[in-house]
Structures are given as C-alpha cells and as structure tokens.
Coordinates of C-alpha atoms in Angstrom, one line a residue:
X26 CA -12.8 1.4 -19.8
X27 CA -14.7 -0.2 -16.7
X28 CA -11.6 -1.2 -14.2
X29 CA -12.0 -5.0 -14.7
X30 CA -10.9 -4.1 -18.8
X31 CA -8.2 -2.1 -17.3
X32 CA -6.7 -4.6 -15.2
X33 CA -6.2 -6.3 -19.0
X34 CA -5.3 -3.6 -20.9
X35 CA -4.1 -0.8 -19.5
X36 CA 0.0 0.5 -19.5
X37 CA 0.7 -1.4 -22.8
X38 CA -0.4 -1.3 -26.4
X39 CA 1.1 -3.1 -29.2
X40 CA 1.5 -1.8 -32.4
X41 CA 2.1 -3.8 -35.7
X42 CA 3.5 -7.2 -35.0
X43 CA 4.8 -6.6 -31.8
X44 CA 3.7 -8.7 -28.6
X45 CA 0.4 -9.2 -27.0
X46 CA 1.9 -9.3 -23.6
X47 CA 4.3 -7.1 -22.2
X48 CA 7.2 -8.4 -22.9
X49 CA 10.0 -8.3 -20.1
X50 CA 13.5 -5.9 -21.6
X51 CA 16.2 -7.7 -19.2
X52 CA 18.5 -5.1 -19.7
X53 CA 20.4 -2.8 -17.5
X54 CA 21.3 -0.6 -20.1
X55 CA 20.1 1.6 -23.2
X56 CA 22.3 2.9 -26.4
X57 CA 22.8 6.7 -27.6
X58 CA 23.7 8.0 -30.8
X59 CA 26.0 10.6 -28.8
X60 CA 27.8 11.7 -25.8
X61 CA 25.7 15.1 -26.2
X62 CA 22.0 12.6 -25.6
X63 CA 23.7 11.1 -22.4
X64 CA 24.7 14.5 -21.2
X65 CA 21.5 15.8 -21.2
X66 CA 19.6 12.6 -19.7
X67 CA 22.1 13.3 -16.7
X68 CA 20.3 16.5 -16.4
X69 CA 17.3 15.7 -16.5
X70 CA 16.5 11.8 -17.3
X71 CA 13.2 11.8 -18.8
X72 CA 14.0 8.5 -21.2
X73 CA 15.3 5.6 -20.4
X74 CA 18.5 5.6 -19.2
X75 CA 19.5 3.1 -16.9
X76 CA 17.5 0.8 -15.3
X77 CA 18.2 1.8 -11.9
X78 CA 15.5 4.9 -13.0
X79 CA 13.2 3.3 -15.0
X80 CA 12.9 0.6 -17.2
X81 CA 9.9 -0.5 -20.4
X82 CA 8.6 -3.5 -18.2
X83 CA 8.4 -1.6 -15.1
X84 CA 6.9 1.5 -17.3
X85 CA 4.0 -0.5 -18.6
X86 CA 3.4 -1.4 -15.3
X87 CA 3.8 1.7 -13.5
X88 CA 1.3 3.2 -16.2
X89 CA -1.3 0.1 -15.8
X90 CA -1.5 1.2 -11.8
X91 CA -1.8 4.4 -12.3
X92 CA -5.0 4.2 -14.5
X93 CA -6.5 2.0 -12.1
X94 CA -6.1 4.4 -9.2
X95 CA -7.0 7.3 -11.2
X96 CA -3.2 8.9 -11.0
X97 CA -1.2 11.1 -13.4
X98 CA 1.6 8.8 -12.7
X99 CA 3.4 5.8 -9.9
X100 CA 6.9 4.4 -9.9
X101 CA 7.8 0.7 -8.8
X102 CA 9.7 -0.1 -6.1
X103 CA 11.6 -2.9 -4.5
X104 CA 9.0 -3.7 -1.7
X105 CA 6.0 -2.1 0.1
X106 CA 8.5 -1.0 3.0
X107 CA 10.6 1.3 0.8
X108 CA 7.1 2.8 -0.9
X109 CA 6.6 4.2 2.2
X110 CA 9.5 5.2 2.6
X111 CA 11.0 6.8 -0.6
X112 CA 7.2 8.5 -0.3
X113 CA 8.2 10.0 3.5
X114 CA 11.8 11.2 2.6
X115 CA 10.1 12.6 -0.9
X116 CA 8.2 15.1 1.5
X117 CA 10.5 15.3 4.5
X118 CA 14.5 16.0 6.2
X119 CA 15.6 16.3 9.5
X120 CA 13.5 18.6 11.6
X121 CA 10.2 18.0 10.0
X122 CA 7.6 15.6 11.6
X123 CA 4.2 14.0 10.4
X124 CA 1.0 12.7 11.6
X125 CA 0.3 8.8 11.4
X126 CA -3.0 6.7 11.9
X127 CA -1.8 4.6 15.0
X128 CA -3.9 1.3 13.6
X129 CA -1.6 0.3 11.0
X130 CA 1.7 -2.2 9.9
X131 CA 3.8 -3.1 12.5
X132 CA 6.7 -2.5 10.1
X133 CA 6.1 0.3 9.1
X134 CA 5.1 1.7 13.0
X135 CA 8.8 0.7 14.0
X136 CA 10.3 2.7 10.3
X137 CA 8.2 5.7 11.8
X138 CA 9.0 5.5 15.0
X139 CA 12.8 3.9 15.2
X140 CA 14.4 4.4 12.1
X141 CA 13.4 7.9 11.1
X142 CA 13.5 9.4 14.2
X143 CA 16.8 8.7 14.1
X144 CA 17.0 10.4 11.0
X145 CA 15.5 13.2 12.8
X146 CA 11.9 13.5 11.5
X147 CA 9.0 12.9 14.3
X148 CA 6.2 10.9 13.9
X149 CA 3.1 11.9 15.8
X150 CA 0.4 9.1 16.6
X151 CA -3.3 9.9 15.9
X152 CA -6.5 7.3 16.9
X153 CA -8.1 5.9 13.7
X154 CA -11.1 7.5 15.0
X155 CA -9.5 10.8 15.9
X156 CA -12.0 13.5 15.6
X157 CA -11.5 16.9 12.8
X158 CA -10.2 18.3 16.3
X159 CA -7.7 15.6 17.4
X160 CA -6.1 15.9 13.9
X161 CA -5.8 19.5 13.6
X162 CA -4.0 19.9 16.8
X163 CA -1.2 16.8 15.8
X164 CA -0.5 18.7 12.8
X165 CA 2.4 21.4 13.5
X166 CA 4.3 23.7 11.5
X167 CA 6.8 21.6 10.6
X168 CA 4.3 18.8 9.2
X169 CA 4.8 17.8 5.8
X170 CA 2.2 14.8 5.4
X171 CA -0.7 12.5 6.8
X172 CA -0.5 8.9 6.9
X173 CA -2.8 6.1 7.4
X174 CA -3.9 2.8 5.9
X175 CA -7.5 2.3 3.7
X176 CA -7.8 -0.7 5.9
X177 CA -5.4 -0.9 8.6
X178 CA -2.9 -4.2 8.6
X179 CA -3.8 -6.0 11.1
X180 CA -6.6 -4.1 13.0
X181 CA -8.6 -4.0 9.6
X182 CA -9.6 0.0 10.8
X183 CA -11.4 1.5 7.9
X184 CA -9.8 5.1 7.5
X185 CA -12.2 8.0 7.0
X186 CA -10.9 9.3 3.9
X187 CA -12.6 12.5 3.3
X188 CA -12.3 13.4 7.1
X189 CA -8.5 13.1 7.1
X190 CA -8.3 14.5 3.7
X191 CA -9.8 17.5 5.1
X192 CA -8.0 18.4 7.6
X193 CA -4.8 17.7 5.8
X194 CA -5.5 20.1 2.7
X195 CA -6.6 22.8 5.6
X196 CA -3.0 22.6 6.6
X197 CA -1.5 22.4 3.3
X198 CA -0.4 19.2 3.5
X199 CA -0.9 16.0 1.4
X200 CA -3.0 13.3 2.5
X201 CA -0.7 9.8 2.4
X202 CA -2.8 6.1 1.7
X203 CA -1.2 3.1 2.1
X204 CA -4.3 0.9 0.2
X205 CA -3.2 -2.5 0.3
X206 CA -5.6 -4.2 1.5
X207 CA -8.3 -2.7 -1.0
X208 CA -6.8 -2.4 -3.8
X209 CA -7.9 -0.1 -6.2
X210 CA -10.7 -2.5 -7.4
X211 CA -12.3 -1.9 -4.0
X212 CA -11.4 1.7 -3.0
X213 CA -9.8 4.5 -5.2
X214 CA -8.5 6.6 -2.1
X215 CA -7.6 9.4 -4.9
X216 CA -11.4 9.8 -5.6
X217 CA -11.5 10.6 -1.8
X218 CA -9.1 13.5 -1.4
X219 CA -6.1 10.8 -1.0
X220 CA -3.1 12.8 -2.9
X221 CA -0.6 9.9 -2.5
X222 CA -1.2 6.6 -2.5
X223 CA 0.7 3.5 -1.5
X224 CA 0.4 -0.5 -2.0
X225 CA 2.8 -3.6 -1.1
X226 CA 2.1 -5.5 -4.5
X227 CA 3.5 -8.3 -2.9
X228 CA 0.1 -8.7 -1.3
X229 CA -3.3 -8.3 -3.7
X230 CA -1.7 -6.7 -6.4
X231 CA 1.0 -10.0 -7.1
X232 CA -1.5 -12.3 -5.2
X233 CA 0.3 -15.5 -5.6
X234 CA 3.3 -14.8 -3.0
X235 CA 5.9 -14.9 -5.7
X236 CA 7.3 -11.3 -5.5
X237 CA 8.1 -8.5 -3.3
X238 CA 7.1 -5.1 -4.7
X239 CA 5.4 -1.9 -3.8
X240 CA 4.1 0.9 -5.6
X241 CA 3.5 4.9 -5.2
X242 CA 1.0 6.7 -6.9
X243 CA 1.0 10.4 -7.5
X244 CA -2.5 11.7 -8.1
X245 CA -1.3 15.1 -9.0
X246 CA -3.9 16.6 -7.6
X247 CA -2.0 18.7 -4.8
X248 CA -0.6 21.7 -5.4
X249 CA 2.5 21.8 -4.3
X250 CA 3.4 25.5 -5.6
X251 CA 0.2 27.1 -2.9
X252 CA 2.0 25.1 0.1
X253 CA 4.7 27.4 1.9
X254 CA 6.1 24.0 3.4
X255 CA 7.3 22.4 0.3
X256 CA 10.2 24.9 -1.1
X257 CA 11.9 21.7 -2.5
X258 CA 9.4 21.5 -4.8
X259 CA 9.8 24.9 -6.3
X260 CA 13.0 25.9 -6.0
X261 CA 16.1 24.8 -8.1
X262 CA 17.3 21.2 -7.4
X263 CA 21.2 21.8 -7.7
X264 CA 21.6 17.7 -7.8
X265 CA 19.6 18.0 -11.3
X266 CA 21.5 21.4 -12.6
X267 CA 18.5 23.5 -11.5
X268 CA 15.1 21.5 -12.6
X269 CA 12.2 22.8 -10.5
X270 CA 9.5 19.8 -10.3
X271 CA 6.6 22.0 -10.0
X272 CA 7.6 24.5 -13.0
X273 CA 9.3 21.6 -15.8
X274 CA 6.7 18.6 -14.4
X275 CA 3.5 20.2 -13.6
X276 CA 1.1 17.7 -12.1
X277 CA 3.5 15.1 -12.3
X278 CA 6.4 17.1 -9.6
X279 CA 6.1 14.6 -7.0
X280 CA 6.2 11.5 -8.2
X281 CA 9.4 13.0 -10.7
X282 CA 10.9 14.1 -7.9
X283 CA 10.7 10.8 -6.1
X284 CA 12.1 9.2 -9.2
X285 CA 15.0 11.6 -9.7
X286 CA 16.2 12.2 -5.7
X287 CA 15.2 9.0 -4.2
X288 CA 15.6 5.8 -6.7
X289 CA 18.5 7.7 -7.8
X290 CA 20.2 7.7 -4.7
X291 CA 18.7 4.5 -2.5
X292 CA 18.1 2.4 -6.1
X293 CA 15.4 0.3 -4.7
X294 CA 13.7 -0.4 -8.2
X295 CA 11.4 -3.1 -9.1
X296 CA 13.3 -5.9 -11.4
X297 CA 12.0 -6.2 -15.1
X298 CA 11.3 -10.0 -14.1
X299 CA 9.1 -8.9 -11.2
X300 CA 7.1 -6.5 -12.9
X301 CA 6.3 -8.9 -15.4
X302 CA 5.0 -11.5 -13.0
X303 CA 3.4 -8.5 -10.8
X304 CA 1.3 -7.5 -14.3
X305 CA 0.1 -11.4 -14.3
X306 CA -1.2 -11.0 -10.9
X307 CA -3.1 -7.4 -12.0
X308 CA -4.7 -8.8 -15.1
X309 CA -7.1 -11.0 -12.5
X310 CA -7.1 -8.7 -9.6
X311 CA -10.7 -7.3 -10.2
X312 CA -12.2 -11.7 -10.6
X313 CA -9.9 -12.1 -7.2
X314 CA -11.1 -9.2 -5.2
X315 CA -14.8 -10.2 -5.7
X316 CA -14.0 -13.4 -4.5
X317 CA -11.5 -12.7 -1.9
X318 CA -14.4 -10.2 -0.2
X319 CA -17.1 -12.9 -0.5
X320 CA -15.3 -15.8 1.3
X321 CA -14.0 -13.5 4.2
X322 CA -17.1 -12.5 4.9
X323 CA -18.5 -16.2 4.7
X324 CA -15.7 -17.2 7.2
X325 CA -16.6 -14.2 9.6
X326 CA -20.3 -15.3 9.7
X327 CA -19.5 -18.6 10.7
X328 CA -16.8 -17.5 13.5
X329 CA -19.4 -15.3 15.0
X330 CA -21.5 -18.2 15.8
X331 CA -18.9 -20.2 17.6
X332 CA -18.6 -20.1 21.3
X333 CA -14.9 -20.7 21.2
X334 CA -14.3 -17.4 19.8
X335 CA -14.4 -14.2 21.6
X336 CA -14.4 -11.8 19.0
X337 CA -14.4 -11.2 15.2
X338 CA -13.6 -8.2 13.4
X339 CA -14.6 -7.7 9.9
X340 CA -15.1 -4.5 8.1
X341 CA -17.8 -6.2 6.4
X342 CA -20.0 -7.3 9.2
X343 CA -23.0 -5.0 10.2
X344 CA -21.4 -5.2 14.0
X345 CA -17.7 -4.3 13.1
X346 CA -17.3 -1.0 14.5
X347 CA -16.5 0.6 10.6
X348 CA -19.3 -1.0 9.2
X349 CA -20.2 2.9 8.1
X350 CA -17.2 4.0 6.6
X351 CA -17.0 0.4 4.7
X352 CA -20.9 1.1 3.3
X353 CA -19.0 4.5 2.4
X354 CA -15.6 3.7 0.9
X355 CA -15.8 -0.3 0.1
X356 CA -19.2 -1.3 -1.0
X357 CA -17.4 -3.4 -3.4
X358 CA -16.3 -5.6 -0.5
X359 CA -13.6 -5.8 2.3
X360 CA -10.9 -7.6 1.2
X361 CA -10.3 -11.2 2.5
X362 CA -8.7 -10.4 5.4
X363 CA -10.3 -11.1 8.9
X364 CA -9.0 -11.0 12.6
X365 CA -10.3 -12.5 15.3
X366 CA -9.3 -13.7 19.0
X367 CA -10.2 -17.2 20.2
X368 CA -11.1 -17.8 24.0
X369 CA -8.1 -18.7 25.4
X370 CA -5.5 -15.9 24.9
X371 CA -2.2 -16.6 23.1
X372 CA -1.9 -20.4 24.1
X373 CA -5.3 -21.3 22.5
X374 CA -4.6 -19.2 19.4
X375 CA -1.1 -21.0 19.2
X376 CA -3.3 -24.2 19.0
X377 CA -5.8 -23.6 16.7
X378 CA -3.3 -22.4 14.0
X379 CA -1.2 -25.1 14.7
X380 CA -3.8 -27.8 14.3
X381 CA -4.9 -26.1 10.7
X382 CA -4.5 -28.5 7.7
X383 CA -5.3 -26.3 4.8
X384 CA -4.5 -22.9 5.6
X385 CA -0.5 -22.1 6.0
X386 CA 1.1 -20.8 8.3
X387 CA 3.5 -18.1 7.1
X388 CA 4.5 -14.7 7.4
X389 CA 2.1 -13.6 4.5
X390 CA -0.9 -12.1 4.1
X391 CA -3.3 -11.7 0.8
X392 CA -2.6 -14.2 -1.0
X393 CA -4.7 -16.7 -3.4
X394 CA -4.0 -19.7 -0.8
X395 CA -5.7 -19.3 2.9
X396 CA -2.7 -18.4 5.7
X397 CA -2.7 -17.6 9.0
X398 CA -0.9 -15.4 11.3
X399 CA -0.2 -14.7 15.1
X400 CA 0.7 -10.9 14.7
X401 CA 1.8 -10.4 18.1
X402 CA 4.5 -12.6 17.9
X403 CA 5.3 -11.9 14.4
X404 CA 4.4 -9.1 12.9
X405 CA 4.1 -6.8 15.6
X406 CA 6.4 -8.9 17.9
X407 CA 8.6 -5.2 18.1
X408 CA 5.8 -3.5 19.5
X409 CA 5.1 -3.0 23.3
X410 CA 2.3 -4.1 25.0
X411 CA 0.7 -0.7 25.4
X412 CA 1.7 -0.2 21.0
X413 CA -0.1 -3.3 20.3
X414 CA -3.1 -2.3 22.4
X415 CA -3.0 1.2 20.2
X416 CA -2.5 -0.7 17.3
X417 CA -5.8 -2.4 17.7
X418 CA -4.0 -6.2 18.4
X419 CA -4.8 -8.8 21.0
X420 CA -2.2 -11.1 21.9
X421 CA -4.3 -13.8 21.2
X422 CA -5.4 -12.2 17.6
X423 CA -5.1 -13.9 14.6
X424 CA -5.1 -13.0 11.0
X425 CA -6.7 -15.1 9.1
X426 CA -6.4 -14.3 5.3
X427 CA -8.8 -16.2 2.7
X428 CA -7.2 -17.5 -0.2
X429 CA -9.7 -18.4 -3.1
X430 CA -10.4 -22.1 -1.8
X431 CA -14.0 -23.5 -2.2
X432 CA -15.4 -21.6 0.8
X433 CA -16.7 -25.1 2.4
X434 CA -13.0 -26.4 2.2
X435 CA -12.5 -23.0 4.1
X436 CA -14.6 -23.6 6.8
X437 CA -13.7 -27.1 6.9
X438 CA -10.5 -26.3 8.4
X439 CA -11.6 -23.5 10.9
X440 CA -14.2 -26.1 12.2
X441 CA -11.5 -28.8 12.8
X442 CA -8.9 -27.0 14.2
X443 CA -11.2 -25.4 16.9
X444 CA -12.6 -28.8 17.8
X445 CA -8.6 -28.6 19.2
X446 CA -9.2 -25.8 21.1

C-alpha cells in the first residue's frame, strides 16, 4: 500500500462483525485459564499480560507506525522525552558514553547532558555539519549509539543521514533518529541507514495538541549479535530467567528488550485512550503534511521580503544552508515549522508575538492551529548562552509553526503584528 492508504489501514483489521475502527480495550488486565499460562508470561511476556507491557489499542497502533516507517516493530510510550530515553538506557549503563548532534531539543540537550551524566553515561556533542572525520574521532570505545534529529527542534538542521549512518555502522554502533518533525510521510530515516527511530506523537503524529505520546521504532536492521559492545543483547537476561533477545527475538531483540527491561521497570506506557486519539491524528497525517510543508514555505517567502526581519531559516528555501540535504531526504516537503529572528533582538521578538491575533502563543509546536514560540526563554531557557549559540538559537528567534489556516489568514497575522514592531 502507498503510505497515504497506510495511514488508514495499517495496524488493524477486522474480521467478521467486529469494528471498523480500532476500538479502545480500557482494561488493565487480561484472564488465564491457569496459574501455569501466568507463570510462563512472567518469563517471557509475549501476550498480553498487563497493560503496563502492552495493550490491543496501543498494539494496533504500535503496528500502524511501524509500517509507515518501514520497521519490524515500535512500542508506545508516555511522551517523546521518555522515547528517548527508554531508547538511551536500552543501549547504555554507567560508564558508557554516546555521540549527539548538538542542533537539537532543548529537553532533551539538558536529559543528555544533566540527568544522565548523573547516571554516569557521557554525552559527547558533535556539529550538525560535522565532517566523516569529526564523527569518527567523538566515537570511543565505550560508545554505544549516535543521536540526532531528521530536522533539528528548533534550529530546523537537516541531518545527513547516510553520512552519520556511516560512520556509526563503521563503529558498530546504531544510528539513533529522533524524526518528529518529518514524520514518516516526509522522510523514512530507516531507508537511510537510520536503525532506531524516534517521534514525540504529541507533535505531527497527534496533530491536534490533545495528547502527549512518543514512539520508538526498531528497524531491525542492526545486528546486534556482530557488535562486541552489546553483550546484553546476547547473553542471558537473568531478570527474564535467561531469554537472550538476539537468539529467542531475532530482528525484533531491541525493541523486545526495550519492552521487557525498560516499560517493565519505569512503566511509562501510552494509555489505551491516547492511542486511540493518537490513531485519529495518523489516519490524516499524510493530507496534513502536504499542507503543513506548503504553507511554511509560503510564510517563509513572504518573511524574506520584509525589512523588519533579519533572518529566516527554512529547510525549504533554496538559501537555507540544508537546502541539499532537504532536495535529498525531504523532497516531499519540510514540515511547517520555520524560525526566524526579527530586527530588534529579544524585545522586538517579545512584541511581535505578543501583538499576534491568530497564531497562539503556547509551549507547542506542530500542531493544526498556527503557534508561536520564543525558544530562548522557553524551550531552551536551561541552556547557556554559548549552548544556545551551538544549538543554532538566537535570542531573538522565534518558532513560528503553521497550523493548516487559509495561508492568506496566515500571513495576515505576520503582516499585522510586524506593523508593531
């Protein structure tokens, strides 16, 4: 099926005079015929067994996501934040480090650089531009993963896929995409050398800003077994009465793994609820993409001609910096997502988004309605001057996310609220 019949059908198939949609199972718990069934599922829960693990809604969704990225499987999570996480403790303990694309989520630059080095694991910062050399160098023996975003949040950095991919599988290690702002309707990272990929369905994938969610897909592509730095992967898991992930799951060890170790212990599973509203917002992802790309690049036309604006930056615009790799990995579009810094510094961007009428004004970023956001003062209001600098933000930056408006309502609003400036 094309991927616009996917975003329909996919994850769920009724039989005989079942339901055409997938229906939501608000249940925490599932019935066994013996004590015997339950003592097996505790050693190695493969069915449903509690919904703390896994759960029919969440299945059909998980199974939807992972058709449209081109993965053998992907597990639900709670938010986009502990995707990336339960995906980094998946791979690494105390000791180890990884390599991270600098140009990317403020959260998720202070859960790299705070919270898990006080776990103990390093993070190493690499340019997005970094060079086959550059990378090669970060990565040291104790390296379990690369990390970047498709197109960074907020720098809008277009990752070379292939290049990082490269480099990563040289070292025997996997290749990590958060993809949130493409979505698989723009980019399939996977088809790229991408061997993990990551989305905050709260963004595209929900699109109407009415649940948190995240998602990690395994492409089950890596091999796990030819890697000397993954033994947890093929030795006996002790907490599971011996399972080895790449020996009883094949393709499917990591994302298994993630699902058995990490949602067992942290439990930060998607509700039954949400992944029935998250499945609305897929069914019309591929119609909203299209028109998401279209409008932001509309939008950053017209800011390019203003005087009041000092710079625009838009993967989609033959100037932006990327405008290569996006010919390369998003001809499809860019995602409605735009940043730009008005003349003025931080005061002036203060007023403009104060003075807009139709956009909103909240902490939020992909949704169907236009918003705006200040990201140094938000955001990235953690960061240091000299990390928002690496991270590709101006303090007088703003995001500036399309919605699916009428573009001339759109640009309406820009107009009149720089007329404040």
């Amino acid at each position: 099926m094309e991927i616009e019949t996917q975003c329909l059908h996919e994850g769920y198939t009724p039989k005989n005079g079942e339901p055409r949609v997938v229906p939501i199972v608000q249940s925490t718990t599932y019935c066994f015929d013996s004590t015997e069934h339950i003592a097996q599922l505790f050693d190695m829960p493969t069915e449903y067994m509690y919904s703390r693990f896994a759960n029919p809604t969440c299945d059909a969704v998980e199974k939807k996501i992972a058709a449209l990225e081109g993965g053998v499987g992907a597990m639900l999570t709670s938010s986009g934040q502990s995707a990336v996480l339960c995906t980094v403790l998946n791979l690494c303990k105390a000791g180890d480090s990884l390599v991270a694309v600098s140009a990317i989520y403020g959260g998720v630059i202070n859960l790299l650089s705070v919270t898990l080095n006080r776990l103990g694991i390093e993070c190493i910062w690499v340019a997005p531009d970094s060079s086959e050399e550059v990378l090669r160098n970060a990565i040291k023996d104790n390296t379990k993963l690369v990390f970047g975003e498709t197109i960074a949040n907020p720098a809008l950095r277009v990752l070379d896929l292939e290049l990082f991919a490269k480099v990563a599988h040289e070292k025997q290690i996997p290749l990590v995409v958060d993809s949130t702002f493409a979505t698989p309707i723009l980019c399939k990272p996977i088809e790229w050398g991408a061997d993990i990929v990551i989305h905050s369905t709260t963004k595209y994938m929900d699109g109407h800003a009415i649940q948190m969610g995240g998602v990690i897909v395994d492409s089950g592509k890596f091999d796990w077994s030819a890697s000397p730095r993954f033994p947890d992967f093929v030795t006996p898991d002790e907490s599971y009465h011996g399972v080895v992930y790449t020996r009883d799951f094949g393709a499917m060890a990591f994302i298994i793994k993630a699902r058995m170790q990490l949602m067992r212990d942290f439990g930060c599973y998607q509700t039954p609820q949400g992944a029935f509203l998250l499945n609305l917002g897929l069914e019309t992802l591929a119609l909203r993409m299209e028109r998401y790309s279209q409008n932001a690049l509309e939008v950053a036309q017209h800011l390019k001609k203003s005087s009041k604006i000092e710079s625009v930056s838009y993967p989609g615009l033959p100037s932006d910096i990327d405008y290569p790799l996006t010919q390369k990995y998003l001809k499809k579009g860019a995602s409605g997502v735009i940043t730009f810094v008005i003349k003025g510094g931080r005061a002036a961007a203060v007023r403009f988004m104060d003075a807009m009428k139709l956009a909103s004004r909240v902490v939020h970023v992909a949704d169907i309605r236009t918003c705006v956001l200040h990201p140094a003062s938000s955001t990235h209001r953690q960061l240091t001057d000299q990390q928002l600098l690496a991270a590709g933000i101006n303090p007088g930056m703003i995001r500036f996310s399309c919605g699916l408006e009428h573009i001339s309502d759109i640009i309406e609003d820009i107009d009149q609220a720089l007329e404040k400036v």
